XYZ file of N, CA, C and O in Angstrom:
648
model
N 0.644 7.486 32.173
C 0.999 6.997 33.974
C 2.164 6.084 33.943
O 2.625 6.054 35.127
N 2.344 5.108 33.082
C 3.473 4.412 33.133
C 5.030 4.996 33.243
O 5.139 6.387 32.723
N 5.422 4.645 34.139
C 7.155 4.933 34.366
C 7.826 4.521 33.251
O 9.191 4.057 33.143
N 8.061 5.024 32.046
C 8.503 5.088 30.827
C 8.719 6.237 30.431
O 7.668 6.732 30.509
N 9.952 6.317 29.473
C 9.985 7.908 28.954
C 8.850 8.012 27.544
O 8.422 6.869 27.011
N 8.526 9.565 27.301
C 7.818 9.500 26.390
C 7.822 9.110 25.321
O 6.676 8.710 24.444
N 8.797 8.909 24.618
C 9.258 8.394 23.383
C 8.982 6.980 23.147
O 8.243 6.303 22.619
N 9.617 6.415 24.356
C 9.232 4.992 24.150
C 7.484 4.744 24.501
O 6.727 3.849 23.663
N 6.561 5.554 25.030
C 5.119 5.370 24.633
C 4.767 5.780 23.879
O 3.744 5.299 23.248
N 5.132 6.777 23.033
C 4.793 7.288 21.522
C 5.357 6.028 20.735
O 4.273 5.833 19.433
N 6.299 5.350 20.493
C 6.742 4.459 19.834
C 6.055 2.788 20.258
O 5.794 2.354 18.864
N 5.188 3.072 21.311
C 4.573 1.787 21.850
C 2.909 1.655 20.711
O 2.790 0.914 20.343
N 2.708 2.913 20.959
C 1.556 3.644 19.926
C 1.578 3.262 18.440
O 0.894 3.012 17.874
N 2.768 3.653 18.329
C 3.415 3.549 16.513
C 2.978 2.245 16.065
O 2.321 1.598 15.026
N 3.781 1.331 17.028
C 3.496 -0.098 16.546
C 2.414 -0.604 16.972
O 2.516 -1.807 16.109
N 1.352 -0.469 17.386
C 0.103 -0.619 17.466
C -0.841 -0.068 16.615
O -2.163 -0.510 16.250
N -0.251 0.482 15.715
C -0.905 1.667 14.347
C -2.087 2.731 15.143
O -2.951 2.565 14.557
N -1.550 2.803 16.374
C -2.990 3.655 16.868
C -2.975 4.975 15.852
O -2.034 5.836 15.580
N -3.872 5.598 15.405
C -4.116 6.346 14.660
C -3.886 7.813 15.159
O -3.443 8.995 14.497
N -4.107 8.408 16.501
C -3.810 9.786 17.261
C -3.357 9.319 18.676
O -3.694 8.661 19.167
N -2.660 10.238 19.157
C -2.227 10.511 20.079
C -2.556 11.253 21.217
O -2.629 12.717 20.502
N -3.354 11.421 22.096
C -3.739 12.079 22.662
C -3.260 12.394 24.008
O -2.871 11.533 24.998
N -2.474 13.576 23.890
C -1.375 13.843 25.339
C -2.264 14.654 26.225
O -2.608 16.198 25.928
N -1.988 14.603 27.029
C -2.843 14.904 28.447
C -1.984 15.293 29.800
O -1.953 14.103 30.441
N -1.862 16.470 29.908
C -0.693 16.527 31.242
C -1.558 17.370 32.164
O -2.844 17.693 31.869
N -1.274 17.984 33.463
C -1.885 18.316 34.143
C -2.572 19.868 34.289
O -3.592 20.348 34.287
N -1.587 20.226 33.240
C -2.017 21.887 33.241
C -2.923 21.768 32.227
O -3.823 22.448 32.119
N -2.951 20.559 31.174
C -4.153 20.542 30.385
C -5.164 20.296 30.737
O -6.255 20.782 30.288
N -5.173 19.509 31.535
C -6.573 19.208 32.380
C -7.199 20.301 33.193
O -8.269 20.509 32.917
N -6.404 21.270 33.685
C -6.619 22.350 34.294
C -7.667 23.259 33.181
O -8.081 23.893 33.591
N -6.919 23.201 32.274
C -7.063 24.529 31.078
C -8.148 23.153 30.332
O -8.797 24.288 29.347
N -8.582 22.340 30.261
C -9.779 21.917 29.755
C -9.291 21.610 27.778
O -10.253 21.421 27.223
N -7.648 21.410 27.894
C -7.511 21.332 26.513
C -6.652 20.313 26.667
O -6.295 19.214 27.707
N -5.848 19.440 25.466
C -4.924 18.426 25.271
C -3.976 18.905 23.583
O -4.783 19.518 23.229
N -3.215 17.964 23.732
C -2.330 17.746 22.651
C -3.017 16.408 21.639
O -2.723 15.466 22.174
N -2.733 16.590 20.300
C -3.560 15.668 19.580
C -1.965 15.467 18.855
O -1.820 16.563 17.705
N -1.970 14.269 18.582
C -0.525 13.845 17.288
C -1.393 12.447 16.532
O -1.692 12.102 17.196
N -1.192 13.293 15.152
C -1.853 11.895 14.022
C -0.500 11.305 13.475
O 0.792 11.702 13.121
N -0.463 10.000 13.671
C -0.235 9.322 13.092
C 0.624 9.246 11.577
O 1.701 9.051 11.320
N -0.234 9.748 10.767
C -0.278 9.710 9.351
C 0.715 11.160 8.910
O 1.027 11.647 7.774
N 1.366 11.569 9.765
C 1.664 13.245 9.876
C 3.148 13.115 10.044
O 3.588 12.763 10.792
N 4.346 13.211 8.653
C 5.327 12.983 9.010
C 6.035 13.875 9.888
O 7.222 13.531 10.219
N 5.488 14.957 9.941
C 6.284 16.005 10.732
C 6.348 15.530 12.349
O 7.098 16.554 12.904
N 5.182 14.853 12.182
C 5.268 14.811 14.071
C 4.653 15.962 14.999
O 4.706 15.970 16.238
N 3.523 16.698 14.241
C 3.436 18.138 14.965
C 2.403 17.657 15.715
O 1.631 17.095 15.737
N 1.784 18.072 17.042
C 1.031 18.271 17.761
C 0.067 19.353 17.704
O 0.507 20.284 17.732
N -1.301 19.351 17.892
C -2.324 20.263 18.057
C -2.903 20.487 19.018
O -3.366 19.325 19.644
N -2.961 21.821 19.437
C -3.802 22.081 20.694
C -4.893 21.791 20.610
O -5.462 22.812 19.936
N -5.737 21.163 21.201
C -7.375 21.540 20.577
C -8.198 21.490 22.240
O -7.539 20.740 23.228
N -9.353 22.107 22.435
C -10.159 21.653 23.755
C -11.128 20.207 23.515
O -10.561 19.608 22.660
N -11.031 19.103 24.673
C -11.835 18.444 24.727
C -12.963 18.569 23.453
O -13.429 17.495 23.012
N -13.900 19.391 23.433
C -14.876 19.680 22.446
C -14.615 19.412 20.831
O -15.270 18.920 20.260
N -13.561 20.301 21.057
C -12.946 20.241 19.723
C -12.386 18.980 19.254
O -12.801 18.344 17.885
N -11.716 17.795 20.131
C -11.714 16.328 19.976
C -12.738 15.540 19.227
O -12.886 15.164 18.094
N -13.679 15.943 20.442
C -14.821 15.290 20.212
C -16.120 15.796 18.396
O -16.441 14.483 18.480
N -15.804 16.815 18.586
C -16.670 17.256 17.188
C -15.821 16.949 15.759
O -16.291 17.149 14.941
N -14.383 17.045 16.300
C -13.666 16.818 14.893
C -13.166 15.328 14.775
O -12.450 14.919 13.532
N -13.267 14.308 15.693
C -12.436 13.181 15.379
C -13.069 11.925 14.342
O -12.412 11.377 13.640
N -14.391 12.124 13.543
C -14.614 11.672 12.530
C -13.965 12.441 11.457
O -13.487 11.868 10.602
N -14.435 13.503 11.002
C -13.481 14.260 10.055
C -12.046 13.910 9.879
O -11.656 13.929 8.760
N -11.390 13.751 11.176
C -9.818 13.660 11.245
C -9.522 12.401 10.417
O -8.760 12.152 9.906
N -10.574 11.674 11.201
C -10.426 9.960 10.467
C -10.497 9.826 9.265
O -9.566 9.178 8.468
N -11.450 10.567 8.509
C -11.919 10.527 7.656
C -10.467 11.121 6.281
O -10.559 10.840 5.635
N -10.204 12.172 7.341
C -8.999 12.457 6.336
C -8.079 11.624 6.458
O -7.257 11.762 5.060
N -7.894 11.400 7.459
C -6.379 10.281 7.420
C -6.741 8.997 6.435
O -5.559 8.728 5.762
N -7.346 8.674 6.714
C -7.891 7.584 5.348
C -7.780 7.629 4.672
O -7.209 7.421 3.284
N -8.102 8.914 3.820
C -7.889 9.777 2.426
C -6.176 9.652 2.181
O -5.746 9.434 1.120
N -5.887 10.257 3.664
C -4.387 10.539 3.237
C -3.692 9.409 2.720
O -2.968 9.242 1.976
N -3.711 8.354 3.580
C -3.385 6.777 3.458
C -3.574 5.991 2.131
O -2.504 5.636 2.108
N -4.749 6.507 1.539
C -5.152 5.580 0.652
C -4.647 6.131 -0.435
O -3.905 5.349 -0.781
N -4.483 7.677 -0.530
C -4.017 8.078 -1.989
C -2.353 8.200 -2.170
O -1.899 7.592 -2.755
N -1.732 7.811 -0.272
C -0.495 7.579 -0.424
C -0.279 6.091 -1.014
O 0.918 5.660 -1.933
N -0.924 5.181 -0.219
C -0.820 3.757 -0.974
C -1.211 3.633 -2.093
O -0.258 2.875 -3.270
N -2.296 4.149 -3.104
C -2.505 3.794 -4.265
C -1.254 4.692 -5.182
O -0.975 3.910 -6.123
N -0.599 6.211 -4.774
C 0.369 6.388 -5.369
C 1.416 5.657 -5.534
O 2.180 5.380 -6.635
N 1.826 4.972 -4.476
C 3.007 4.198 -4.275
C 2.839 2.925 -5.027
O 3.861 2.632 -6.195
N 1.563 2.104 -5.012
C 1.439 0.886 -5.898
C 1.685 1.227 -7.411
O 2.367 0.608 -7.947
N 0.928 2.737 -8.016
C 0.842 2.822 -9.357
C 2.171 3.016 -9.815
O 2.750 2.620 -10.831
N 3.542 3.688 -8.794
C 4.551 3.605 -9.392
C 5.154 2.388 -9.591
O 6.712 2.379 -10.062
N 5.205 1.404 -9.071
C 5.342 0.141 -8.914
C 5.085 -0.629 -10.197
O 5.373 -2.264 -10.030
N 4.072 -0.215 -10.620
C 3.156 -1.342 -12.047
C 3.835 -0.596 -13.437
O 4.278 0.144 -13.212
N 4.374 -1.904 -14.100
C 4.553 -1.634 -14.922
C 3.909 -3.090 -16.069
O 4.037 -4.068 -15.515
N 3.573 -2.386 -17.202
C 2.753 -3.041 -17.969
C 3.963 -3.605 -18.617
O 4.677 -3.544 -19.308
N 3.853 -5.418 -18.958
C 4.555 -6.171 -19.616
C 4.004 -6.868 -21.335
O 2.730 -7.824 -20.656
N 4.514 -7.059 -21.957
C 4.075 -7.730 -23.218
C 5.170 -8.707 -23.644
O 4.453 -9.123 -24.760
N 5.823 -8.667 -23.183
C 6.977 -9.802 -23.652
C 7.714 -10.754 -22.801
O 7.716 -10.410 -21.495
N 8.005 -11.860 -22.718
C 8.532 -12.849 -22.187
C 9.917 -12.175 -21.582
O 10.083 -12.295 -20.285
N 10.533 -11.816 -22.393
C 11.442 -11.110 -22.486
C 11.792 -10.348 -21.308
O 12.787 -10.132 -20.376
N 11.263 -9.224 -21.505
C 11.018 -7.947 -20.895
C 10.292 -8.641 -18.905
O 10.596 -7.925 -17.891
N 9.377 -9.401 -19.233
C 9.097 -10.004 -17.772
C 9.918 -10.514 -16.735
O 10.300 -10.334 -16.126
N 11.099 -11.029 -17.721
C 11.895 -11.943 -17.125
C 13.150 -10.887 -16.442
O 13.993 -10.852 -15.639
N 13.425 -10.339 -17.542
C 14.398 -8.552 -17.405
C 13.762 -8.145 -15.900
O 14.578 -7.535 -14.891
N 12.549 -8.131 -15.800
C 11.755 -6.997 -14.570
C 12.109 -7.615 -13.647
O 12.729 -7.022 -12.462
N 12.030 -8.873 -13.771
C 12.413 -9.770 -12.056
C 13.938 -10.210 -11.411
O 14.032 -10.733 -10.836
N 14.457 -10.051 -12.707
C 15.895 -10.349 -12.415
C 16.622 -9.139 -12.291
O 18.246 -9.124 -11.869
N 16.281 -7.606 -12.214
C 17.149 -6.829 -12.126
C 17.630 -6.521 -10.753
O 17.055 -6.853 -10.094
N 19.167 -5.959 -10.918
C 19.953 -5.904 -9.481
C 18.863 -4.431 -8.528
O 19.212 -4.732 -7.274
N 18.337 -3.840 -9.256
C 18.420 -2.600 -8.261
C 16.772 -2.837 -7.566
O 15.639 -2.727 -8.394
N 16.413 -3.259 -6.478
C 15.549 -3.267 -5.836
C 14.275 -2.201 -5.761
O 13.173 -2.789 -5.523
N 14.842 -0.847 -5.926
C 13.945 0.448 -5.665
C 13.441 0.103 -7.140
O 11.962 0.945 -7.329
N 13.266 -0.922 -8.218
C 12.358 -0.389 -9.239
C 11.622 -1.831 -9.274
O 11.099 -1.914 -10.271
N 11.883 -2.761 -8.421
C 10.907 -3.733 -8.341
C 9.560 -3.379 -8.061
O 9.458 -2.660 -7.550
N 8.482 -4.773 -8.331
C 7.368 -4.111 -8.301
C 6.827 -5.344 -9.024
O 6.474 -6.578 -8.544
N 5.423 -4.681 -9.732
C 4.245 -5.577 -10.103
C 4.415 -5.254 -11.282
O 4.040 -4.345 -12.272
N 4.407 -6.552 -11.895
C 4.365 -6.753 -13.527
C 2.937 -6.914 -13.944
O 2.218 -7.818 -13.424
N 2.372 -6.132 -15.023
C 0.771 -6.472 -15.613
C 0.724 -6.778 -16.591
O 1.386 -5.953 -17.984
N 0.920 -8.174 -17.184
C 1.156 -9.081 -17.616
C -0.879 -9.959 -18.227
O -1.513 -9.926 -17.338
N -0.732 -9.774 -19.641
C -1.732 -10.657 -20.129
C -1.300 -12.188 -19.495
O -0.402 -12.801 -19.523
N -2.694 -12.991 -19.716
C -2.399 -14.251 -18.398
C -3.587 -15.205 -19.109
O -4.803 -14.584 -19.402
N -3.208 -16.932 -19.280
C -4.355 -17.401 -19.571
C -4.306 -18.584 -18.346
O -3.089 -18.713 -17.824
N -5.260 -18.687 -17.875
C -5.269 -19.924 -16.354
C -4.268 -21.237 -17.047
O -3.881 -21.780 -15.865
N -4.060 -21.285 -18.305
C -3.241 -22.825 -18.278
C -1.853 -22.576 -18.431
O -0.938 -23.504 -18.034
N -1.563 -21.351 -17.622
C 0.125 -21.188 -17.809
C 0.479 -21.129 -16.230
O 1.761 -20.610 -16.098
N -0.501 -21.622 -15.490
C -0.280 -21.898 -14.015
C 1.033 -22.664 -13.896
O 0.872 -24.066 -14.513
N 1.519 -22.437 -13.422
C 2.637 -23.526 -12.952
C 3.935 -23.349 -14.091
O 4.780 -24.428 -13.996
N 3.938 -22.167 -15.127
C 5.050 -22.387 -15.799
C 6.298 -22.235 -15.214
O 6.604 -21.742 -14.103
N 7.360 -22.925 -15.919
C 8.973 -23.010 -15.390
C 9.499 -21.510 -14.814
O 9.961 -22.028 -13.980
N 9.235 -20.592 -16.025
C 9.691 -19.831 -15.815
C 9.310 -18.595 -14.334
O 9.878 -18.245 -13.456
N 7.855 -19.140 -14.254
C 7.546 -18.452 -12.427
C 7.933 -18.935 -11.680
O 8.468 -18.483 -10.531
N 8.238 -20.374 -11.558
C 8.965 -21.051 -10.673
C 10.472 -20.759 -10.290
O 10.557 -20.426 -9.513
N 11.185 -20.537 -11.712
C 12.418 -19.942 -11.577
C 12.751 -18.732 -11.135
O 13.632 -18.468 -10.194
N 11.961 -17.736 -11.584
C 11.864 -16.188 -11.217
C 11.336 -16.214 -9.408
O 11.375 -14.967 -9.120
N 10.553 -17.276 -9.199
C 10.057 -17.213 -7.519
C 8.868 -16.091 -7.598
O 8.559 -15.091 -7.221
N 8.011 -15.848 -8.720
C 7.024 -14.804 -9.113
C 5.725 -15.742 -8.874
O 5.509 -16.968 -9.251
N 4.669 -15.228 -8.150
C 3.219 -15.695 -8.606
C 2.556 -14.774 -8.841
O 3.045 -13.225 -8.942
N 0.975 -14.612 -9.121
C 0.040 -14.245 -9.669
C -0.468 -13.178 -8.075
O -0.343 -14.100 -6.962
N -0.589 -12.049 -8.235
C -1.196 -11.190 -6.764
C -2.309 -11.045 -7.057
O -3.192 -10.788 -5.815
N -2.795 -10.566 -8.107
C -4.196 -10.494 -8.063
C -5.013 -10.482 -9.524
O -4.161 -10.186 -10.887
N -6.244 -11.329 -9.663
C -6.658 -11.664 -10.880
C -7.776 -10.958 -11.204
O -9.019 -10.852 -10.403
N -7.912 -10.203 -12.061
C -9.394 -9.473 -12.056
C -10.476 -10.087 -12.749
O -10.289 -11.199 -13.392
N -11.254 -9.948 -12.265
C -12.728 -10.436 -12.208
C -13.750 -9.924 -13.206
O -14.379 -10.486 -13.808
N -12.987 -8.577 -13.725
C -13.664 -7.737 -14.832
C -12.950 -7.126 -15.931
O -11.786 -7.892 -16.141
N -12.965 -5.636 -15.738
C -12.380 -4.865 -16.794
C -11.047 -5.056 -16.039
O -10.455 -5.220 -14.831
N -10.044 -4.624 -16.685
C -8.807 -3.872 -17.021
C -8.487 -2.899 -15.624
O -9.293 -2.336 -15.049
N -7.699 -3.694 -14.317
C -7.599 -2.696 -13.592
C -7.136 -1.089 -13.826
O -7.569 -0.571 -13.203
N -6.165 -1.261 -14.861
C -5.793 0.132 -15.270
C -6.235 1.146 -15.665
O -6.523 1.919 -15.781
N -6.851 0.588 -16.934
C -7.407 1.012 -18.018
C -8.763 1.363 -18.207
O -9.732 2.410 -18.193
N -9.786 0.521 -17.060
C -11.101 -0.009 -17.080
C -12.156 -0.585 -18.169
O -13.157 0.016 -18.321
N -10.890 -1.178 -19.330
C -11.817 -1.492 -20.183
C -11.134 -2.704 -20.593
O -10.088 -3.302 -20.324
N -11.892 -3.513 -21.408
C -11.256 -5.207 -21.913
C -10.109 -5.107 -22.829
O -10.193 -4.305 -23.524
N -8.760 -5.619 -22.337
C -7.738 -5.404 -23.288
C -7.627 -6.797 -23.848
O -7.290 -7.655 -23.350
N -7.677 -6.965 -25.374
C -7.211 -8.517 -25.952
C -5.654 -8.565 -26.283
O -5.096 -7.450 -26.228
N -5.213 -9.769 -26.063
C -3.787 -9.664 -25.595
C -3.521 -11.420 -25.861
O -3.977 -12.187 -26.184
N -2.025 -11.615 -25.789
C -1.646 -13.068 -25.697
C -0.974 -13.084 -24.258
O -0.476 -12.502 -23.994
N -1.383 -14.232 -24.074
C -0.490 -14.980 -22.775
C 1.047 -14.711 -22.967
O 1.563 -15.552 -23.996
N 1.399 -14.402 -22.387
C 2.992 -14.513 -22.321
C 3.474 -15.797 -22.247
O 4.429 -16.169 -22.939
N 2.940 -16.874 -21.462
C 3.343 -18.041 -20.952
C 3.299 -18.953 -22.124
O 3.696 -20.526 -22.388
N 1.760 -19.249 -22.226
C 1.059 -19.895 -23.401
C 0.430 -19.833 -24.777
O 0.687 -20.600 -25.878
N 0.847 -18.288 -24.978
C 0.334 -17.786 -26.609
C -0.676 -18.209 -26.563
O -1.292 -17.501 -27.796
N -2.011 -18.351 -25.917
C -3.008 -18.381 -25.980
C -3.903 -16.899 -25.942
O -3.147 -15.884 -25.105
N -5.162 -16.737 -26.464
C -5.576 -15.671 -26.497
C -5.959 -15.219 -24.840
O -6.348 -16.162 -24.170
N -5.806 -13.588 -24.915
C -6.227 -13.404 -22.948
C -6.952 -11.898 -22.893
O -6.617 -11.118 -23.918
N -8.003 -11.797 -22.397
C -8.697 -11.028 -22.014
C -8.608 -9.984 -20.913
O -9.298 -9.378 -20.567
N -7.614 -10.572 -20.113
C -7.360 -9.971 -19.036
C -5.608 -9.632 -18.775
O -5.093 -10.617 -18.760
N -5.831 -8.715 -17.987
C -4.115 -9.199 -17.338
C -4.163 -9.181 -15.931
O -5.111 -9.201 -15.201
N -2.867 -9.640 -15.698
C -2.942 -9.976 -14.205
C -1.740 -9.516 -13.424
O -0.675 -9.639 -14.106
N -1.863 -8.863 -11.980
C -0.402 -8.329 -11.543
C 0.338 -9.913 -10.753
O 0.122 -10.569 -10.487
N 1.313 -9.709 -11.337
C 2.418 -10.675 -10.756
C 3.590 -9.806 -9.758
O 3.900 -9.011 -10.311
N 4.204 -10.481 -8.747
C 5.099 -9.906 -8.040
C 5.787 -10.924 -7.596
O 5.577 -12.671 -7.523
N 7.362 -10.676 -7.035
C 8.016 -12.134 -6.632
C 7.792 -12.324 -4.844
O 7.402 -11.023 -4.287
N 8.132 -13.537 -5.069
C 7.629 -14.029 -3.614
C 9.174 -13.766 -2.739
O 10.048 -14.111 -3.089
N 8.626 -13.295 -1.480
C 10.258 -13.141 -0.852
C 10.253 -13.832 0.271
O 9.283 -14.020 0.759
């Protein structure tokens, strides 16, 4: 209803994070149908639905969208995690020039290593400290903290602060 172009309306909703866009024009109103666009669909295709179909399918559509977005985010995260077991590899990981290979270092850690000079130098901070089992393997893994040399029963995700 606003006096702006369609593309601007679409972009406005994308910025807001609107999961679906329902487009209803005068002909759609007359025929009892609408066009539905999904935010998670990279092809930006729209589907023609009746109003009843939209009402009966909105919850399954949202569930499907949740699964798609979660799977995509999980795959992206897992592609960016690198298990590291030496201080040299840790430093090399965070000083590499190719930013497409940056991500999360998954290393053995002991709480006494907080404030280690290398972490400050690299501007790296712990991002997720597991309270239980290993996040990737699902079991405890004994090891040695990279920074203190003390025994460690947990790995922690580290990432660079930007």
